[in-house]
XYZ file of C-alpha atoms in Angstrom:
491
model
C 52.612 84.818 160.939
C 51.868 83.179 157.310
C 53.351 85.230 154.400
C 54.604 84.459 151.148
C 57.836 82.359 150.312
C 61.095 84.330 151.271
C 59.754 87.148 152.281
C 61.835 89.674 155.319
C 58.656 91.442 156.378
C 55.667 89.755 156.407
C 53.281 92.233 157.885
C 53.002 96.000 157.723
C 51.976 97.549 161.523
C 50.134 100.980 161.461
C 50.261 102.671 164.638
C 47.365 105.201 166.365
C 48.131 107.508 168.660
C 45.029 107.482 170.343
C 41.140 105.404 170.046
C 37.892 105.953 172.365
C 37.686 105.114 176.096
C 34.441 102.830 174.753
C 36.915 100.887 172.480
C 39.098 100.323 175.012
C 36.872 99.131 177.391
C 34.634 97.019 174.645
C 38.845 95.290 174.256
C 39.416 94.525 178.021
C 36.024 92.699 178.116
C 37.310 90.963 175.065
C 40.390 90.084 176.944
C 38.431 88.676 179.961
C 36.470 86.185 177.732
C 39.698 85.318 175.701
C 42.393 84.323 178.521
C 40.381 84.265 181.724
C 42.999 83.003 183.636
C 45.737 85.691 183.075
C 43.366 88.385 182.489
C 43.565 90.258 186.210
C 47.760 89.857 185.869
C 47.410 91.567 182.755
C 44.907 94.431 184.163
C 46.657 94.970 187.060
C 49.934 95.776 184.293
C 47.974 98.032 182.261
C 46.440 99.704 185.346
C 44.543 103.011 184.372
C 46.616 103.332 181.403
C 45.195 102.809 177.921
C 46.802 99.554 176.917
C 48.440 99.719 172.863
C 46.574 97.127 170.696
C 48.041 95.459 168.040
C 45.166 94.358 164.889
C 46.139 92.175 162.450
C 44.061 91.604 159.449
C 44.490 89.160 156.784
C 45.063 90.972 153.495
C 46.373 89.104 150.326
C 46.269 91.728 147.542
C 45.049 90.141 143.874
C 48.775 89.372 143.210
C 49.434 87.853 146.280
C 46.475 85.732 145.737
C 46.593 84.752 142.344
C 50.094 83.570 142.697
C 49.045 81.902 146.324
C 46.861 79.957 143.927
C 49.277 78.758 141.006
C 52.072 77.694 143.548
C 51.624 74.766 145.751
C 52.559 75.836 149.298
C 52.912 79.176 148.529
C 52.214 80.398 151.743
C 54.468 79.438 154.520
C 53.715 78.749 158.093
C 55.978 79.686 160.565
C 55.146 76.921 163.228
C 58.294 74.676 162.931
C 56.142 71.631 161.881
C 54.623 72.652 158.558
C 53.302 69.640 158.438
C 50.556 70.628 160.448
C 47.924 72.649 158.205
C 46.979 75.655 161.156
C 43.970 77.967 160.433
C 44.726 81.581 160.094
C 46.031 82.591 163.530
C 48.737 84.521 163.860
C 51.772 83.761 165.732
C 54.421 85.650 167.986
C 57.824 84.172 167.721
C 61.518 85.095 169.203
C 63.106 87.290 166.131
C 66.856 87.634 166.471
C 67.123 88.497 162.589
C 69.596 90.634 161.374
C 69.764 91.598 157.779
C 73.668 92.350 157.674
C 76.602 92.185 160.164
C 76.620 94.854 162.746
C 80.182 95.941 161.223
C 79.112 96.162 157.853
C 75.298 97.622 159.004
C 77.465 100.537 160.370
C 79.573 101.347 157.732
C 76.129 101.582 155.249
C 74.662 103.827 157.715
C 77.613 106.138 157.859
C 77.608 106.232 153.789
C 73.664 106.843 154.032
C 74.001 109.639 156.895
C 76.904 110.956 153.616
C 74.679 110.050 151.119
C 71.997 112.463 153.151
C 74.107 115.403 153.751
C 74.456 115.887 149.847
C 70.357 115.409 149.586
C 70.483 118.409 151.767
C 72.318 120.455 149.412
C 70.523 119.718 146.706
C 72.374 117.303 144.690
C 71.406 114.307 143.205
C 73.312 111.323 144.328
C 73.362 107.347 142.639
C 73.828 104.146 144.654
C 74.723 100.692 142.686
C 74.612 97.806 144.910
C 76.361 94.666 142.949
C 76.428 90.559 143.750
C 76.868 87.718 142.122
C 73.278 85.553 141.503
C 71.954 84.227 144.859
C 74.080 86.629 146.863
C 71.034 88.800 147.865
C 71.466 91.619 145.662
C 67.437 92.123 144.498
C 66.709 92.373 148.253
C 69.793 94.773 148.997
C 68.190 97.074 146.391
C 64.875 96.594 147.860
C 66.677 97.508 151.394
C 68.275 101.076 149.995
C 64.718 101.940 148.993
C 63.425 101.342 151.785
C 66.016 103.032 154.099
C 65.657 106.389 151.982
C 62.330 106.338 152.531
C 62.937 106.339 156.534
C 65.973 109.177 155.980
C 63.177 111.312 154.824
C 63.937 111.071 150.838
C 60.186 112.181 148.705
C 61.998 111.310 145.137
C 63.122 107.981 144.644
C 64.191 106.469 141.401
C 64.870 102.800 140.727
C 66.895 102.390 137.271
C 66.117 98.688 136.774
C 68.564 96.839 134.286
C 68.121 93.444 135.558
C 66.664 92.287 132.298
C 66.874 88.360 133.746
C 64.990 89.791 136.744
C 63.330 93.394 136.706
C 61.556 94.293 139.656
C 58.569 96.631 138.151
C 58.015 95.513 134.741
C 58.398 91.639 133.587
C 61.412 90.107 132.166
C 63.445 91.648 129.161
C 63.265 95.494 129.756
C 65.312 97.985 131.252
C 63.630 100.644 133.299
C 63.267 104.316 135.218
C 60.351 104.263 138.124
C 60.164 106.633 140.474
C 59.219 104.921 143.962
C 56.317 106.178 145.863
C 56.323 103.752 148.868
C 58.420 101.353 150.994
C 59.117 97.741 148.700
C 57.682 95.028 150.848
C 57.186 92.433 148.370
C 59.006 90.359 145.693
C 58.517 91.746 142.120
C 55.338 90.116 141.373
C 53.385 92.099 144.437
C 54.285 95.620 142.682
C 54.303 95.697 138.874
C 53.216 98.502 136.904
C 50.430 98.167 134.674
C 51.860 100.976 132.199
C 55.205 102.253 131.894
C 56.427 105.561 131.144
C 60.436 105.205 131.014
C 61.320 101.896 129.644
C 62.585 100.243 127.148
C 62.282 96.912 125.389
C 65.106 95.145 125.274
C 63.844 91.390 124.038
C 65.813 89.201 125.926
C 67.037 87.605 129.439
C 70.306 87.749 129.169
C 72.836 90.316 127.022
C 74.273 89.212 123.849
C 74.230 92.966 122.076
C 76.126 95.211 124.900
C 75.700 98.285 122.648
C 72.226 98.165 122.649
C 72.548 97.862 126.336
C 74.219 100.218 127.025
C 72.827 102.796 124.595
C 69.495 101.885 126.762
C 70.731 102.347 129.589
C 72.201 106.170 129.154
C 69.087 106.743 128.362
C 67.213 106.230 131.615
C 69.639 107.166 133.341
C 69.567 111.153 131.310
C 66.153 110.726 131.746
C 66.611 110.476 135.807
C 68.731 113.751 135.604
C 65.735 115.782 133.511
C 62.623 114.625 135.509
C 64.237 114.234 139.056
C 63.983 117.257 141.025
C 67.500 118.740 142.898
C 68.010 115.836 146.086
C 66.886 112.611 144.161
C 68.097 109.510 144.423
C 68.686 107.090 141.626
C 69.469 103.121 143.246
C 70.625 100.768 139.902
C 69.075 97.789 140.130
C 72.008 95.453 138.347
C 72.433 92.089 136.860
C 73.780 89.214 139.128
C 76.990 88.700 137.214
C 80.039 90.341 138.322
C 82.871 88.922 135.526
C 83.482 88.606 131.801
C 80.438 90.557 129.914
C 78.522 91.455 133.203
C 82.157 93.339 134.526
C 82.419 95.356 131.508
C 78.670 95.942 131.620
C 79.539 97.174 135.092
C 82.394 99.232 134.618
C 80.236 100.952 131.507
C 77.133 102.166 134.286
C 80.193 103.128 136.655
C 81.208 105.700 133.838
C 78.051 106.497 133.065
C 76.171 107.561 136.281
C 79.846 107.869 138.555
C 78.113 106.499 141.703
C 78.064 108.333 144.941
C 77.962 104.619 146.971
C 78.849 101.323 145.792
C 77.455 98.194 148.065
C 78.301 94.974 147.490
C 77.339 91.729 148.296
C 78.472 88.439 149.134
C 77.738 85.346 150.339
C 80.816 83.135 149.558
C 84.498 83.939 150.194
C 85.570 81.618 147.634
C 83.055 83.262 144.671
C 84.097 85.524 141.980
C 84.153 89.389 142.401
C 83.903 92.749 141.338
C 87.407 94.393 140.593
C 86.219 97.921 141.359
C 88.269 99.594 139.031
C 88.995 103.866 139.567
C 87.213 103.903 141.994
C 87.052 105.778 145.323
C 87.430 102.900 147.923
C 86.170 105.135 150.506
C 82.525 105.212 148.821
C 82.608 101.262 148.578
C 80.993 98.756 151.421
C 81.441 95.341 151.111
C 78.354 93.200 152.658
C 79.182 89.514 153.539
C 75.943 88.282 154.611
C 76.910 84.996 155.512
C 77.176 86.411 158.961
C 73.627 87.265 158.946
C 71.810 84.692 161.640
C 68.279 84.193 160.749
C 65.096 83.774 162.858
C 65.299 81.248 165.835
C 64.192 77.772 165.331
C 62.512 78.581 161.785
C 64.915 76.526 158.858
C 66.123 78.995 155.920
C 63.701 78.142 152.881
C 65.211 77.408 149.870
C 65.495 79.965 147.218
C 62.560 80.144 143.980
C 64.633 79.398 140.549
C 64.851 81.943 138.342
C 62.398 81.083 135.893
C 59.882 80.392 138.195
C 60.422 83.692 139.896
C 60.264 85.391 136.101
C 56.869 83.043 136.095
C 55.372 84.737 139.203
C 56.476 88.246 138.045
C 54.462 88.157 134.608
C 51.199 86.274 136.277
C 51.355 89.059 138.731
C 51.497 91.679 136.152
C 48.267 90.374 134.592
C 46.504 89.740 137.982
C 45.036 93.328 137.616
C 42.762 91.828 134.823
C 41.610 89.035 136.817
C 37.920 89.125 137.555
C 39.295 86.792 140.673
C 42.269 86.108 142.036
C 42.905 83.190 140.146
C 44.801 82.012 136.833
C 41.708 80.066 135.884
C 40.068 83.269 135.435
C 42.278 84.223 133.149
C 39.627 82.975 130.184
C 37.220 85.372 131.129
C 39.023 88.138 130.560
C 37.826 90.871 127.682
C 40.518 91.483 125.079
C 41.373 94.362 123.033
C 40.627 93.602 118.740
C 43.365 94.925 116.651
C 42.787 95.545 112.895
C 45.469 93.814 110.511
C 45.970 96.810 108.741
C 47.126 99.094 111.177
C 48.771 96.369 113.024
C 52.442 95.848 113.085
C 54.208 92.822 114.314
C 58.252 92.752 115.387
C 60.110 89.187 115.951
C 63.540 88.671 116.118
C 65.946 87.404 113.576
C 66.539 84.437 115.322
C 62.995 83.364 115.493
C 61.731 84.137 112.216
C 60.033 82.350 110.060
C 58.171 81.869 107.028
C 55.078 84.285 106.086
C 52.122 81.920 106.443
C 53.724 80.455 109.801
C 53.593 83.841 111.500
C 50.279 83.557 113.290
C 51.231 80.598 114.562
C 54.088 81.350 115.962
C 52.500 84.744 117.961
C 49.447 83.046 118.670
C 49.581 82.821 122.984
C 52.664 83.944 123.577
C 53.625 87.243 125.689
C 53.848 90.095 123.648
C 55.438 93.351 124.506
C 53.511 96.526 123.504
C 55.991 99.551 122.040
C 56.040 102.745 120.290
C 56.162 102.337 116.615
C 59.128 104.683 115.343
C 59.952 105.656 111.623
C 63.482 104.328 112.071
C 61.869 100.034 111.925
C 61.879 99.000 108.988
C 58.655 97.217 108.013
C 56.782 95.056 104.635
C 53.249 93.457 104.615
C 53.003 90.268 105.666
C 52.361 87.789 102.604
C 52.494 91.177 100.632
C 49.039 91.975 101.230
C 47.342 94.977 101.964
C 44.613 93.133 104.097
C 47.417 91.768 106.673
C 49.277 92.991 109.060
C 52.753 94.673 108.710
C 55.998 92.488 109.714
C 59.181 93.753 111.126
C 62.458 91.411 111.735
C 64.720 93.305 114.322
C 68.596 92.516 115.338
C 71.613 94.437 116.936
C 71.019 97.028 114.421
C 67.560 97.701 114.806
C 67.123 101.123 117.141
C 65.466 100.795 120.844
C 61.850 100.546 121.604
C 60.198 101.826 123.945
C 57.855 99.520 125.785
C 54.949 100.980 127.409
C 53.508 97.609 128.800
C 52.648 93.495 128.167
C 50.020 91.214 126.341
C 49.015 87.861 125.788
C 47.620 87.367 122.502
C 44.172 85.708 123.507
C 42.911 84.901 119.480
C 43.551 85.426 115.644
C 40.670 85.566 113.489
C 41.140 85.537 109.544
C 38.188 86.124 108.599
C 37.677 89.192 110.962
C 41.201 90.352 109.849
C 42.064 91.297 113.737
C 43.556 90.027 116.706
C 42.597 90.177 120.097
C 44.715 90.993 122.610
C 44.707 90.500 126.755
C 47.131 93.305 128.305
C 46.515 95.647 131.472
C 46.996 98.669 128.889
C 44.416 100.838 127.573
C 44.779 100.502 124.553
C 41.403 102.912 123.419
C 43.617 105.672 125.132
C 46.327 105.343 122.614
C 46.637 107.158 119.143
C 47.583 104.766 116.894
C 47.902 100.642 117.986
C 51.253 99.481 120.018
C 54.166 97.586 117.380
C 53.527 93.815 119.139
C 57.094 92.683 119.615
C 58.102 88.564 120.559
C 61.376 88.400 122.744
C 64.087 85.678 122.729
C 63.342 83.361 126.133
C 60.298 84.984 126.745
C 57.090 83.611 126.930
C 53.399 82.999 127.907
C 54.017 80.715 131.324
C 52.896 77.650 131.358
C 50.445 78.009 134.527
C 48.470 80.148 132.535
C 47.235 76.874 130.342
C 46.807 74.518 133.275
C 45.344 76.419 135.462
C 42.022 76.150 134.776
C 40.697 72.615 136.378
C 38.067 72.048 133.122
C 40.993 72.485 130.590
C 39.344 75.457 128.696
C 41.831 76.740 126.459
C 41.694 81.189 126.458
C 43.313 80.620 123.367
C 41.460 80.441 119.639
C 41.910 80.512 115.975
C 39.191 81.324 114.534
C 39.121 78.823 111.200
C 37.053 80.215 107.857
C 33.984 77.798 106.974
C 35.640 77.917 103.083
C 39.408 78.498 102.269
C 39.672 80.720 99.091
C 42.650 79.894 96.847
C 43.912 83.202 97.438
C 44.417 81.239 101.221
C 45.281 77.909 100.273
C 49.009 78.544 100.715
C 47.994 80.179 104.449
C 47.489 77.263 106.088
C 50.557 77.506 108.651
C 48.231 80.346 109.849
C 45.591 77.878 111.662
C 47.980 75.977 113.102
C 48.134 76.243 117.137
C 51.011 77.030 118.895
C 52.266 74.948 122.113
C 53.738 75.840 125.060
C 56.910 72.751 124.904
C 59.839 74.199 126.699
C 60.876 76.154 130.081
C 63.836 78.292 129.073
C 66.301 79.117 131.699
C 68.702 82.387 131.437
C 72.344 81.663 130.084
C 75.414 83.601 130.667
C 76.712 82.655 127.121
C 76.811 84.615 124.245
């Protein structure tokens, strides 16, 4: 099998209970001509049975292949020597994977059989699975989705409030999705396009708990009013189980009082949760260091975190590629947004002056949210002809973020701004509020993926500067992509 870095389950099988006696006999003439030698030991097996077929096809999704594209060796082998470059066959191999200890696989079962019982009578239960980063917690999630899919759950919610991380949107929001299917990919195979429950939050890693928290209450009422009686709500946490990201934890415990708590581990020797009130009988502790992986196939080493935050935004905007490729990425149409209905949020920390603004937006990854009474705004270079400027900080209220953009181009002269984002935004009544986040940005595949170097990004400059413009000039001025930023537990 080939499939993408780090992934448990690289193919999906779809089973048919039955298929025409002319297909069947069109296969075993196949079969002859394939493996002449074994094919009477094999017949006389099958005798007048109808043998079960297995038919692989080689699907890579626009995600899948737009990232295959941007990442060297993206797609892994599994022949032991790599080194030899194998057309697309497929391989059988031994598979003595387990994803967690027998011990600790039957003590989650025994909480999901619980966890099931109270499905039945209608009630609506919570799971929070916890680990420190790079103990496996994103794919434990992933797991608990999966598995109350297959104990016959139809409503399943995933609060995600991995802001570092987030599994359906990119980086810096908090979210409420309901799942509709089995999670077989990393976050970049599944984003949403548009989002109906989340909330802009502006950064990778917490430094205004409040606001956090305050966001997070309010998914998680939100789960209560839309779920129906038997859903399931799985938390999708940060990795960081002391200081800040414990008291972060203990505030969700009091909040959504979790039915099942699930953690995991990889190290005996690395920090952990002090589970504090809290029923010990509804807690499973997963060391997957016992775990044994797949037989003669080396462990691959883990994506970083910004890469994997990287991935997750190129595969939100694969939906707009005309091909699955990054280099297509300058053909896409944009959206044109008037200045004066236009309104543009940055943070306090990253402001600067008035005629510098344009510059400063101009390709980076914008997020699209609900313009509310409560944010305070002023025209930018106090001009009616420009658009309007908001600064938030820790007292500014929550926005809700109903999806991403790249700003593609700024033209003056036009007075609008063009915008690339999956969003409709003809559908929408009045234009999004364009808000920057803190350690957020355009990646930096996006400029060098094109092999001819042509830049998706433009400033449109005026043949003749009036004077009213002279002092503007900061506005023409390109931005550049200098700097990777990686997420930090300080604050």
């Amino acid at each position: 099998m080939s499939a993408p870095q780090r992934m448990d389950v690289p193919v999906v099988l779809q089973v048919y209970n039955e298929g025409s006696t002319y297909k069947h006999a069109r296969l075993k003439f196949r079969l002859k001509e394939v493996i002449p030698k074994c094919y009477e030991s094999i017949m006389e097996e099958i005798g007048s049975s109808q043998p079960g077929v297995l038919v692989f096809n080689k699907l890579l999704d626009r995600a899948e292949g737009t990232i295959a594209g941007a990442v060297p060796n993206f797609l892994i082998h599994s022949s032991i020597q790599k080194e030899i470059i194998l057309p697309p066959h497929y391989h059988i191999s031994l598979d003595d994977f387990q994803i967690y200890p027998h011990s600790e696989e039957n003590k989650l079962r025994k909480q999901l059989d619980r966890l099931k019982q109270l499905r039945n009578d209608g009630q609506k239960t919570s799971i929070l699975p916890i680990g420190h980063k790079g103990a496996g917690k994103s794919n434990l999630m992933r797991n608990l989705v999966n598995r109350c899919f297959s104990n016959g759950y139809d409503s399943v919610y995933v609060l995600d409030c991995d802001i570092g991380q987030s599994e359906f949107t990119p980086n810096g929001c908090l979210s409420l999705t309901k799942v509709t299917a089995p999670i077989l990919d990393k976050p970049y195979g599944h984003q949403k396009t548009t989002f109906d429950n989340c909330y802009f939050y502006g950064d990778i890693t917490v430094r205004n708990k409040d606001l956090y928290m305050d966001i997070f209450e309010r998914l998680f009422n939100k789960f209560k009013i839309i779920s129906k009686p038997g859903a399931i709500c799985i938390v999708n946490s940060m990795g960081w189980v002391v200081d800040i990201g414990a008291e972060i934890l203990d505030g969700i415990t009091r909040v959504i009082e979790p039915d099942l708590f699930v953690e995991i581990y990889r190290d005996q020797a690395e920090a952990r949760y002090d589970f504090k009130e809290v029923n010990q009988d509804h807690v499973v502790e997963i060391f997957a260091n016992n775990s044994s992986g797949v037989v003669g196939v080396q462990a691959q080493k883990r994506l970083p975190a910004p890469l994997i935050r990287d991935l997750t935004i190129a595969g939100y905007f694969s939906s707009q590629l005309p091909r699955p490729s990054l280099a297509s990425f300058a053909s896409v149409v944009p959206f044109k947004l008037k200045f004066n209905n236009l309104t543009i949020a940055v943070p306090v920390d990253l402001l600067v002056e008035d005629n510098h603004i344009f510059s400063s937006i101009n390709t980076q990854l914008m997020a699209l949210c609900i313009k509310m009474p409560e944010l305070e705004t002023r025209k930018l270079c106090g001009r009616q002809d420009m658009p309007s400027i908001s600064v938030y900080d820790e007292k500014s209220p929550a926005l809700q973020c109903i999806g991403f953009g790249i700003i593609r181009g700024i033209s003056l002269e036009k007075r609008c701004l063009y915008v690339v984002t999956p969003v409709n935004l003809l559908k929408l009544d009045e234009p999004p509020v364009l808000v920057r986040g803190m350690r957020i940005q355009t990646p930096s595949m996006f400029f060098t993926a094109d092999p001819y170097n042509r830049c998706p990004y433009v400033l449109n400059l005026p043949e003749q500067k009036t004077t009213a413009e002279l002092h503007m000039n900061g506005l023409y001025q390109p931005s550049v992509n200098t700097t990777q930023f990686k997420r930090s537990r300080k604050v």
